[in-house]
């Protein structure tokens, strides 16, 4: 896997990653780091799901805002969340990592990298995902560049797609919205993260158990994760399904970190903030939806309409178009 | 799959990629670009092989040396070569691509990107590999960043590993060596690539048919691809197998572009040049090895010894240690 342009000590880094990645064992992984490819044996009767996601310094995180553990955690969380969105169970992760000279060449830099792996591997261990391979390189500039590939499995033909929503379905969201954007705002103002409490920006929680439950219990007609903000993500879901939607402003579950900003600002963070990595899904109105799945709140926030616009309905009954307005987070 | 930090026109780019990637259809690909994950159904009785490889501007290619078609071709070729090295057949490719503003914002830049995809998709079509997903982002600097993930299949438990070489086995290489490094030298001196002829640096040929034949016909005990130069790669193979080796200088197949530099310089390019993406493999001495497989020359170049050093034996019978000395190609 490694090619030209090696960093000094790259083999040592690979060996270090290999040793640390050995922490998670999986019967599905027949051959991990160290050969030209990894070898996996998916369980009988399952399809293989694949997603890849960049985590680029300066685009998806900043070394002066995010802790190294957070950068590592977020790198893996983005991929896990894509699996969760389709109801899949993770099988293995692959990390391509380009390391700037400034991180590879100094003790402080290597410590940073170590903590990056702490964050990534802690989340991997939590979900029993082996780090099965990847690539390493020296970065061409002073930006750490990561690309995560996740493989997962789902029962054949049963994955939760974006395209299954139908007019009349109800629209749900897990957890709370706006927290990731609110915490990012606070980090960008130089505030240090609190030691305790939730960190929706620094340590988002991929909803793997919820996603898999939706699939297994046949609760959802369509599903995706909230990466760009529901104004953008719902537009994708509606486009894929050929439907419209109405979102009710009132029941939207606002994250406490967003709510601190007042009701209207919190609503904007919830609609457009993104990076919450909650699940946005639809279900037939006849389904009795649990209020919580695996301890995570599930809130009805709207309904699917025939092909047409996406509207936001206020408590006074007024409706306005809900236009996609995902943020450029690090600007 | 797309997250925050979108380039202007990213959705247009994704749509463009989706339309172009539709050129290759595969019965194994149940769902391609456009949802949270792609969905694949591997054939019965097969394992799934996975590899990821960076192609970073300034590390793996330069816009002033490589044509856009070459950069695209090389991005995919690196991953295909890893599949070839294990005897696997490609199932699907995933491309994470971070595009600098300079390429996204100008007509000339978009033309460059289009030609990058021309190169990548031409190779994909040749090997019938669908581009099934990936990620796009704006690059944090003026460097194009690509990471390719390849999934392949091999009959269960039959993949060609690096670790199967045993003392007494013969060592073989496909094609010719040193060409990629020789052509890179010429490009770095400002020479334009010839219109006709082979381009081992610009358009390396992944040896998929040969690799699969080695697996199917049970010809090889161990195999890998030559990405860093055989001095480095053979060291990996020997380490994985717990063996030593002797390489014979005389029969090493020198690429004509390397041979132009004279015999000794050509030998150094062949041993340490790398990026040839030929297959380096071992076989039991009892095996009758064809001289060509699928039209590609197969040359015996040494033998495997009990655990010990790796030696280079000259035609006069003298032997010297063959130390890994892969090049920093773009320095």
XYZ file of C-alpha atoms in Angstrom:
662
model
C 0.000 0.000 0.000
C 2.662 2.603 0.792
C 4.042 4.220 -2.348
C 6.700 6.787 -3.086
C 7.219 9.919 -1.072
C 7.587 8.315 2.304
C 7.965 10.286 5.452
C 11.030 9.605 7.492
C 9.969 6.919 9.897
C 6.945 5.939 7.846
C 7.595 2.246 8.305
C 7.851 2.888 12.035
C 4.530 4.746 11.869
C 2.873 1.888 9.961
C 4.238 -0.613 12.472
C 2.981 1.567 15.310
C -0.484 1.783 13.708
C -0.490 -1.946 13.077
C 0.315 -2.732 16.697
C -2.298 -0.342 18.024
C -4.932 -1.434 15.499
C -4.542 -5.028 16.664
C -6.640 -4.061 19.677
C -9.870 -4.952 17.867
C -10.229 -8.489 16.558
C -12.908 -9.497 14.107
C -13.742 -12.927 12.681
C -14.642 -11.164 9.403
C -11.116 -9.806 8.958
C -8.883 -12.540 7.559
C -5.851 -10.357 6.793
C -5.186 -6.852 8.087
C -2.409 -4.286 7.747
C 0.828 -5.381 6.078
C 0.049 -6.880 2.663
C -1.012 -5.283 -0.629
C -4.680 -5.549 0.361
C -6.713 -6.499 3.408
C -8.930 -9.571 3.081
C -12.468 -9.682 4.483
C -15.092 -12.418 4.539
C -18.575 -10.893 4.812
C -21.205 -13.053 6.522
C -23.509 -15.141 4.313
C -26.600 -13.400 3.045
C -25.193 -9.909 3.462
C -24.380 -7.094 1.099
C -21.232 -5.013 1.518
C -21.631 -1.263 2.055
C -18.808 1.179 1.371
C -18.271 4.846 2.118
C -15.241 7.147 2.025
C -14.894 10.528 3.744
C -12.153 13.102 3.826
C -11.108 14.793 7.042
C -8.778 17.554 5.869
C -7.106 20.024 8.178
C -8.352 23.522 7.358
C -11.574 22.165 5.863
C -12.991 19.714 8.377
C -10.999 20.556 11.490
C -8.414 23.014 12.758
C -5.517 22.126 14.997
C -6.130 25.307 17.027
C -9.820 24.541 17.603
C -10.080 20.747 17.721
C -8.080 18.567 20.083
C -6.075 15.785 18.429
C -8.432 13.199 19.972
C -11.348 15.063 18.426
C -9.748 15.122 14.959
C -9.175 11.369 15.161
C -12.646 10.674 16.511
C -14.318 12.817 13.843
C -12.319 11.138 11.064
C -13.819 7.762 11.936
C -17.222 9.083 13.045
C -17.976 10.522 9.598
C -17.660 7.096 7.991
C -19.478 5.241 10.773
C -22.348 7.703 10.481
C -22.734 6.878 6.775
C -23.034 3.199 7.681
C -25.538 4.050 10.423
C -27.600 5.993 7.882
C -28.125 2.819 5.851
C -28.693 0.573 8.856
C -25.414 -1.257 8.286
C -23.042 -2.784 10.806
C -19.371 -1.831 10.504
C -16.947 -4.511 9.299
C -13.609 -2.699 8.918
C -12.026 0.744 8.567
C -9.178 1.869 6.305
C -7.259 5.064 6.967
C -5.232 6.998 4.421
C -3.149 9.497 6.355
C -0.776 12.147 4.977
C 1.338 13.623 7.742
C 3.003 17.056 7.517
C 6.696 17.192 8.246
C 5.982 19.405 11.262
C 4.071 16.549 12.910
C 6.392 13.735 11.851
C 9.672 15.411 12.756
C 9.145 16.630 16.323
C 8.318 14.906 19.602
C 5.382 17.290 20.106
C 4.119 16.421 16.627
C 4.395 12.709 17.231
C 2.542 13.176 20.513
C -0.210 14.976 18.575
C -0.434 12.057 16.146
C -0.529 9.589 19.003
C -3.467 11.442 20.519
C -5.155 11.553 17.091
C -4.967 7.753 17.066
C -6.180 7.633 20.682
C -9.348 9.387 19.555
C -9.804 7.321 16.414
C -9.080 3.970 18.015
C -11.218 4.611 21.100
C -14.241 5.064 18.838
C -13.180 2.035 16.772
C -12.962 -0.092 19.913
C -16.381 1.115 21.092
C -17.947 -0.168 17.881
C -15.568 -3.139 17.510
C -14.301 -1.939 14.124
C -10.814 -3.159 13.216
C -8.489 -0.714 11.462
C -7.613 -3.074 8.631
C -5.373 -1.055 6.340
C -4.830 2.196 4.540
C -1.978 4.287 3.226
C 0.524 6.724 4.685
C 2.422 9.527 3.005
C 4.163 12.750 3.807
C 1.693 15.592 3.272
C 2.665 18.065 0.522
C 1.907 21.016 2.837
C 1.499 21.641 6.573
C -2.037 20.199 6.577
C -2.844 16.785 8.008
C -4.919 14.909 5.428
C -7.063 11.926 6.337
C -9.438 9.839 4.283
C -11.428 7.108 5.980
C -13.023 4.186 4.183
C -15.620 2.158 6.039
C -16.953 -1.217 4.992
C -20.137 -2.498 6.556
C -22.662 -5.247 6.076
C -26.438 -5.304 5.864
C -28.875 -8.136 5.148
C -29.203 -8.519 1.372
C -31.391 -5.907 -0.239
C -32.434 -4.464 3.105
C -30.236 -1.331 3.380
C -32.005 1.948 4.209
C -31.793 4.187 1.173
C -32.601 7.854 0.749
C -35.035 7.078 -1.998
C -37.804 5.234 -0.128
C -39.838 8.167 1.249
C -43.442 8.456 0.053
C -46.077 11.182 0.400
C -47.818 10.768 3.734
C -44.762 9.349 5.541
C -43.767 11.047 8.754
C -40.333 12.625 9.148
C -38.212 11.897 12.220
C -34.852 12.877 13.615
C -32.748 11.262 16.343
C -31.118 13.103 19.238
C -30.849 16.892 19.089
C -29.813 19.376 16.402
C -27.581 22.423 16.244
C -25.164 21.329 18.950
C -22.210 20.683 16.651
C -22.445 24.127 15.037
C -22.958 25.810 18.406
C -19.901 24.140 19.899
C -17.861 25.050 16.825
C -18.886 28.682 17.213
C -17.706 28.595 20.794
C -14.377 26.951 19.848
C -13.872 29.556 17.113
C -14.185 32.271 19.763
C -11.280 30.716 21.625
C -13.354 29.137 24.381
C -11.889 25.928 25.726
C -14.175 22.903 25.665
C -15.656 22.000 29.056
C -14.142 18.925 30.621
C -17.509 17.305 31.191
C -20.741 17.177 29.282
C -21.532 16.446 25.653
C -19.330 17.593 22.796
C -21.438 17.315 19.653
C -18.770 19.080 17.564
C -15.656 17.500 19.067
C -17.037 14.003 19.618
C -20.184 13.389 17.569
C -21.854 10.037 18.208
C -22.580 7.966 15.106
C -26.050 6.429 15.515
C -25.114 2.892 14.541
C -27.374 1.084 17.002
C -30.374 3.234 16.071
C -29.761 2.834 12.333
C -29.457 -0.918 12.622
C -32.615 -1.085 14.763
C -34.535 0.901 12.132
C -33.466 -1.647 9.525
C -33.999 -4.756 11.647
C -37.404 -3.696 12.939
C -38.445 -2.396 9.493
C -39.371 0.973 10.958
C -38.040 3.337 8.271
C -38.858 3.906 4.605
C -35.836 6.181 3.959
C -32.881 7.331 6.020
C -29.745 9.473 5.868
C -27.428 11.175 8.311
C -27.354 14.890 9.087
C -23.933 16.002 7.911
C -24.704 19.285 6.134
C -27.732 20.452 8.155
C -31.279 19.241 7.694
C -32.118 22.036 5.243
C -29.535 20.581 2.855
C -29.856 16.920 3.797
C -33.649 16.830 3.614
C -33.404 18.328 0.127
C -31.198 15.369 -0.862
C -33.637 12.871 0.651
C -36.610 14.512 -1.064
C -34.814 14.653 -4.396
C -33.819 10.982 -4.166
C -37.390 10.001 -3.259
C -39.136 12.390 -5.664
C -41.173 14.000 -2.892
C -41.596 17.265 -0.979
C -41.799 17.830 2.774
C -43.059 20.053 5.559
C -40.851 20.541 8.622
C -42.508 21.795 11.812
C -40.367 24.367 13.626
C -41.918 23.777 17.030
C -41.008 20.171 17.795
C -37.449 20.412 16.377
C -35.210 19.027 19.149
C -32.734 21.827 19.859
C -29.432 20.884 21.461
C -28.853 22.678 24.813
C -25.637 24.248 23.413
C -27.721 25.721 20.566
C -30.599 26.728 22.853
C -28.211 28.950 24.845
C -28.249 31.313 21.850
C -31.976 32.019 22.090
C -34.851 30.380 20.258
C -34.496 31.830 16.747
C -30.702 31.488 16.602
C -31.006 27.926 17.899
C -33.542 27.156 15.171
C -31.143 28.432 12.518
C -28.309 26.314 13.966
C -30.610 23.277 14.028
C -31.761 23.768 10.430
C -28.506 24.750 8.792
C -25.687 23.935 11.224
C -24.846 20.450 10.145
C -22.266 17.983 11.468
C -24.754 16.693 14.060
C -24.532 13.189 12.588
C -28.025 12.413 13.784
C -30.307 10.279 11.606
C -33.037 11.884 9.520
C -35.573 9.286 8.462
C -39.099 8.682 7.289
C -41.666 6.073 8.289
C -45.161 5.088 7.282
C -47.784 6.892 9.373
C -49.156 3.491 10.410
C -45.900 2.602 12.209
C -45.846 2.982 15.975
C -42.537 4.738 16.424
C -40.789 4.307 19.795
C -39.954 7.582 21.536
C -36.461 6.287 22.136
C -34.372 3.695 20.389
C -31.359 2.384 22.296
C -31.751 5.323 24.663
C -31.670 7.917 21.876
C -34.707 10.208 21.558
C -36.648 9.930 18.301
C -38.726 12.998 17.433
C -41.338 13.446 14.702
C -40.510 16.754 13.002
C -42.580 16.828 9.839
C -44.233 14.935 7.048
C -43.526 13.998 3.467
C -45.689 15.533 0.755
C -46.139 14.868 -2.927
C -43.380 16.214 -5.162
C -43.043 19.922 -4.446
C -41.180 22.381 -2.264
C -39.761 21.822 1.214
C -41.525 24.102 3.682
C -40.867 25.185 7.244
C -44.105 25.570 9.210
C -44.094 27.851 12.265
C -46.318 27.353 15.313
C -48.602 30.159 14.103
C -49.358 28.106 10.999
C -47.322 30.290 8.626
C -45.063 28.444 6.172
C -41.902 29.543 4.370
C -39.656 27.723 1.899
C -36.785 25.906 3.630
C -33.836 26.558 1.347
C -30.610 24.562 1.707
C -28.079 26.736 3.537
C -25.321 24.493 4.834
C -22.526 26.403 6.481
C -18.958 26.773 5.396
C -17.935 25.659 8.828
C -14.350 26.741 9.023
C -14.649 30.121 7.327
C -20.889 11.246 1.645
C -20.129 14.913 1.015
C -19.607 16.846 4.227
C -18.941 20.453 5.104
C -16.566 22.643 3.199
C -18.018 22.188 -0.232
C -16.491 23.712 -3.290
C -18.738 25.985 -5.265
C -20.349 23.719 -7.789
C -19.550 20.581 -5.844
C -22.977 19.118 -6.420
C -22.520 19.827 -10.116
C -19.148 18.057 -9.948
C -20.672 15.037 -8.191
C -23.478 14.912 -10.744
C -20.897 15.163 -13.525
C -18.870 12.326 -12.003
C -22.001 10.247 -11.517
C -23.018 10.634 -15.126
C -19.564 9.803 -16.414
C -19.086 6.910 -14.010
C -22.272 5.314 -15.285
C -20.249 4.183 -18.290
C -19.278 0.931 -16.563
C -22.078 -1.329 -15.386
C -21.502 -4.211 -13.032
C -23.928 -6.840 -11.739
C -22.031 -6.754 -8.424
C -22.834 -3.068 -7.859
C -26.362 -2.747 -6.519
C -26.210 0.954 -5.629
C -23.608 3.470 -6.781
C -22.982 7.189 -6.298
C -25.707 9.231 -4.596
C -26.593 7.636 -1.260
C -24.744 7.504 2.066
C -22.944 4.326 0.994
C -22.567 2.215 -2.119
C -23.929 -1.328 -1.938
C -22.063 -4.294 -3.403
C -22.917 -7.970 -3.598
C -19.732 -10.052 -3.905
C -20.061 -13.364 -5.754
C -20.586 -16.507 -3.689
C -17.477 -18.223 -2.438
C -15.313 -15.123 -2.663
C -13.455 -12.976 -0.175
C -13.416 -9.207 -0.454
C -10.050 -7.458 -0.866
C -9.568 -3.796 -0.034
C -6.765 -1.316 -0.642
C -6.487 2.466 -0.407
C -3.826 4.666 -1.999
C -3.146 8.367 -1.930
C -2.251 10.285 -5.063
C -1.245 13.711 -3.750
C -0.058 16.537 -5.938
C 3.543 17.377 -5.040
C 4.135 13.888 -3.639
C 2.909 11.465 -6.269
C 2.588 13.695 -9.312
C 3.242 17.249 -10.434
C 0.947 19.268 -12.644
C 3.979 20.580 -14.567
C 5.368 17.081 -15.256
C 2.352 14.799 -15.499
C -0.514 15.364 -17.899
C -3.981 15.459 -16.310
C -4.823 12.145 -17.984
C -1.687 10.650 -16.440
C -2.583 11.898 -12.943
C -6.036 10.336 -13.265
C -4.692 7.098 -14.705
C -2.039 6.779 -12.003
C -4.582 7.420 -9.242
C -6.571 4.366 -10.271
C -3.590 2.279 -11.396
C -2.044 2.306 -7.902
C -5.105 0.646 -6.422
C -5.610 -1.785 -9.295
C -1.990 -2.855 -8.968
C -2.542 -3.765 -5.305
C -5.453 -5.987 -6.354
C -3.303 -7.519 -9.109
C -0.606 -8.280 -6.543
C -3.005 -10.533 -4.645
C -4.525 -12.132 -7.741
C -7.864 -10.402 -7.171
C -10.387 -9.159 -9.691
C -11.601 -5.570 -9.281
C -15.191 -5.059 -8.120
C -15.505 -1.292 -7.615
C -13.487 1.900 -7.108
C -14.145 4.817 -4.744
C -12.499 8.191 -5.261
C -12.048 10.855 -2.612
C -11.047 14.027 -4.412
C -10.170 17.403 -2.904
C -10.037 20.092 -5.566
C -8.080 23.346 -5.168
C -9.970 26.552 -5.808
C -7.677 27.274 -8.774
C -8.979 24.173 -10.551
C -12.630 24.534 -9.562
C -12.993 28.231 -10.351
C -11.606 28.581 -13.863
C -12.539 27.088 -17.219
C -8.936 25.939 -17.710
C -9.041 24.299 -14.285
C -12.290 22.513 -15.008
C -10.824 21.329 -18.304
C -7.842 19.943 -16.373
C -10.218 18.073 -14.056
C -12.178 16.739 -16.989
C -8.991 15.366 -18.498
C -8.037 13.883 -15.095
C -11.332 11.962 -15.213
C -10.693 11.015 -18.860
C -7.515 9.267 -17.724
C -9.050 7.640 -14.680
C -12.230 6.478 -16.389
C -10.459 5.162 -19.484
C -8.473 2.788 -17.265
C -11.625 1.937 -15.293
C -13.470 1.086 -18.506
C -10.567 -1.066 -19.698
C -10.851 -3.206 -16.576
C -14.644 -2.848 -16.259
C -14.388 -1.253 -12.805
C -17.329 0.955 -11.876
C -16.596 4.163 -9.982
C -19.113 3.504 -7.238
C -18.683 6.415 -4.828
C -16.282 8.574 -2.886
C -16.126 12.047 -1.452
C -15.409 15.522 -2.784
C -14.154 18.582 -0.959
C -12.397 21.826 -1.616
C -8.679 21.295 -1.015
C -7.193 23.352 1.833
C -4.267 24.436 -0.380
C -3.440 24.572 -4.090
C -2.711 20.820 -4.228
C -5.102 18.329 -5.793
C -5.582 15.478 -3.320
C -6.882 12.089 -4.377
C -7.362 8.882 -2.446
C -8.524 5.790 -4.277
C -10.147 2.790 -2.623
C -10.379 -0.423 -4.593
C -12.513 -3.418 -3.700
C -11.813 -6.719 -5.369
C -12.754 -10.350 -5.054
C -10.738 -13.557 -4.913
C -11.797 -17.163 -4.360
C -12.024 -17.768 -0.606
C -8.671 -18.235 1.063
C -6.811 -18.216 -2.248
C -5.392 -14.644 -2.364
C -1.669 -14.327 -3.107
C 0.038 -13.020 0.017
C 3.530 -11.701 0.548
C 4.173 -14.264 3.232
C 4.162 -17.514 1.235
C 7.758 -17.569 -0.097
C 9.955 -20.482 1.046
C 13.681 -21.181 0.761
C 14.355 -22.759 -2.618
C 11.543 -20.910 -4.410
C 12.476 -19.027 -7.554
C 11.931 -15.275 -7.810
C 10.205 -13.769 -10.865
C 9.237 -10.381 -12.160
C 6.781 -9.400 -14.905
C 7.495 -6.918 -17.700
C 10.504 -4.632 -17.409
C 11.977 -2.522 -14.621
C 13.295 1.023 -14.309
C 11.103 2.542 -16.998
C 8.915 4.575 -14.672
C 11.885 6.183 -12.944
C 13.651 6.795 -16.272
C 10.611 8.506 -17.759
C 10.185 10.595 -14.614
C 13.804 11.734 -14.898
C 13.151 12.795 -18.453
C 9.947 14.663 -17.503
C 11.789 16.404 -14.651
C 14.292 17.703 -17.218
C 11.448 19.371 -19.084
C 11.301 16.853 -21.914
C 7.827 16.403 -23.344
C 6.556 12.823 -23.447
C 6.671 11.218 -26.887
C 3.288 10.882 -28.541
C 3.777 7.199 -29.233
C 5.400 4.381 -27.397
C 5.172 3.163 -23.810
C 4.861 5.520 -20.876
C 5.729 3.493 -17.783
C 5.691 6.609 -15.584
C 2.701 8.409 -17.067
C 0.549 5.366 -17.774
C 1.719 2.315 -15.815
C -0.165 -0.891 -16.605
C -1.570 -2.745 -13.598
C -0.952 -6.462 -14.112
C -4.445 -7.647 -13.258
C -4.669 -10.437 -15.816
C -1.249 -11.804 -14.876
C -2.001 -11.665 -11.144
C -5.287 -13.435 -11.567
C -3.673 -16.081 -13.763
C -1.001 -16.717 -11.113
C -3.775 -17.303 -8.567
C -6.038 -19.360 -10.819
C -3.267 -21.583 -12.132
C -1.693 -21.875 -8.667
C 1.668 -20.756 -10.025
C 2.878 -18.454 -7.230
C 3.727 -18.965 -3.561
C 3.961 -15.219 -2.786
C 3.359 -12.043 -4.737
C 3.437 -8.255 -4.449
C 3.644 -5.287 -6.781
C 6.721 -3.176 -7.423
C 5.775 0.252 -6.157
C 8.912 1.335 -4.274
C 11.583 -0.489 -6.298
C 12.493 -4.143 -5.938
C 15.240 -3.405 -3.418
C 12.564 -2.126 -1.031
C 9.700 -4.356 -2.107
C 11.693 -7.579 -2.017
C 12.735 -6.687 1.532
C 9.042 -6.506 2.449
C 8.304 -9.838 0.807
C 11.276 -11.500 2.515
C 10.337 -10.032 5.881
C 6.732 -11.193 5.546
C 7.885 -14.684 4.533
C 10.783 -14.926 6.982
C 13.303 -15.666 4.238
C 16.302 -14.180 2.442
C 16.966 -13.872 -1.293
C 19.552 -13.625 -4.021
C 18.823 -11.398 -7.023
C 20.826 -11.976 -10.195
C 21.845 -8.720 -11.864
C 22.269 -10.218 -15.316
C 18.754 -11.398 -16.187
C 16.992 -8.336 -14.709
C 14.661 -7.121 -17.478
C 15.672 -3.498 -18.048
C 13.126 -1.192 -19.598
C 14.380 0.396 -22.867
C 13.909 3.892 -21.355
C 16.221 2.848 -18.515
C 18.678 1.072 -20.789
C 19.282 4.344 -22.664
C 21.220 5.526 -19.586
C 23.820 2.770 -19.862
C 23.996 -0.592 -18.162
C 24.957 0.370 -14.609
C 22.583 3.356 -14.375
C 19.823 1.196 -15.823
C 20.502 -1.439 -13.177
C 20.192 1.152 -10.422
C 16.908 2.422 -11.895
C 15.629 -1.153 -12.123
C 16.589 -1.988 -8.527
C 15.597 1.235 -6.780
C 13.435 3.228 -9.198
C 10.026 1.979 -8.220
C 6.589 2.858 -9.594
C 6.920 0.183 -12.265
C 3.829 -1.602 -10.914
C 5.124 -4.917 -12.201
C 4.526 -8.065 -10.158
C 7.332 -9.558 -8.070
C 6.509 -13.133 -7.149
C 7.911 -16.461 -6.077
C 7.151 -19.999 -7.233
C 8.203 -23.495 -6.309
C 11.185 -24.631 -8.381
C 9.109 -27.607 -9.585
C 6.637 -25.293 -11.354
C 6.998 -24.900 -15.109
C 6.663 -21.154 -15.401
C 5.421 -19.808 -18.757
C 7.747 -17.248 -20.383
C 4.758 -15.017 -20.949
C 1.391 -14.748 -19.250
C -1.305 -12.874 -21.152
C 1.416 -11.511 -23.405
C 3.497 -10.124 -20.533
C 7.078 -11.432 -20.188
C 7.827 -13.331 -16.985
C 11.517 -13.424 -16.048
C 13.262 -15.469 -13.360
C 15.559 -13.023 -11.535
C 16.681 -14.827 -8.411
C 15.938 -17.323 -5.717
C 14.708 -17.393 -2.156
C 17.136 -18.477 0.567
C 16.761 -19.347 4.219
C 16.318 -16.390 6.547
C 19.253 -14.043 5.958
C 20.337 -11.063 3.915
C 19.153 -10.065 0.458
C 22.076 -10.211 -1.959
C 22.686 -8.930 -5.468
C 24.814 -11.365 -7.486
C 26.751 -9.968 -10.442
C 27.605 -11.985 -13.560
C 31.200 -12.427 -12.304
C 29.814 -14.294 -9.297
C 30.486 -11.491 -6.805
C 27.674 -10.716 -4.374
C 26.843 -7.542 -2.461
C 24.053 -6.734 -0.007
C 21.009 -5.259 -1.756
C 19.898 -2.527 0.612
C 16.485 -0.907 0.262
C 16.955 2.456 -1.442
C 13.602 3.589 -2.770
C 13.704 7.051 -4.255
C 12.043 10.219 -3.084
C 10.604 10.566 -6.546
C 9.580 14.172 -6.643
C 12.526 15.685 -4.797
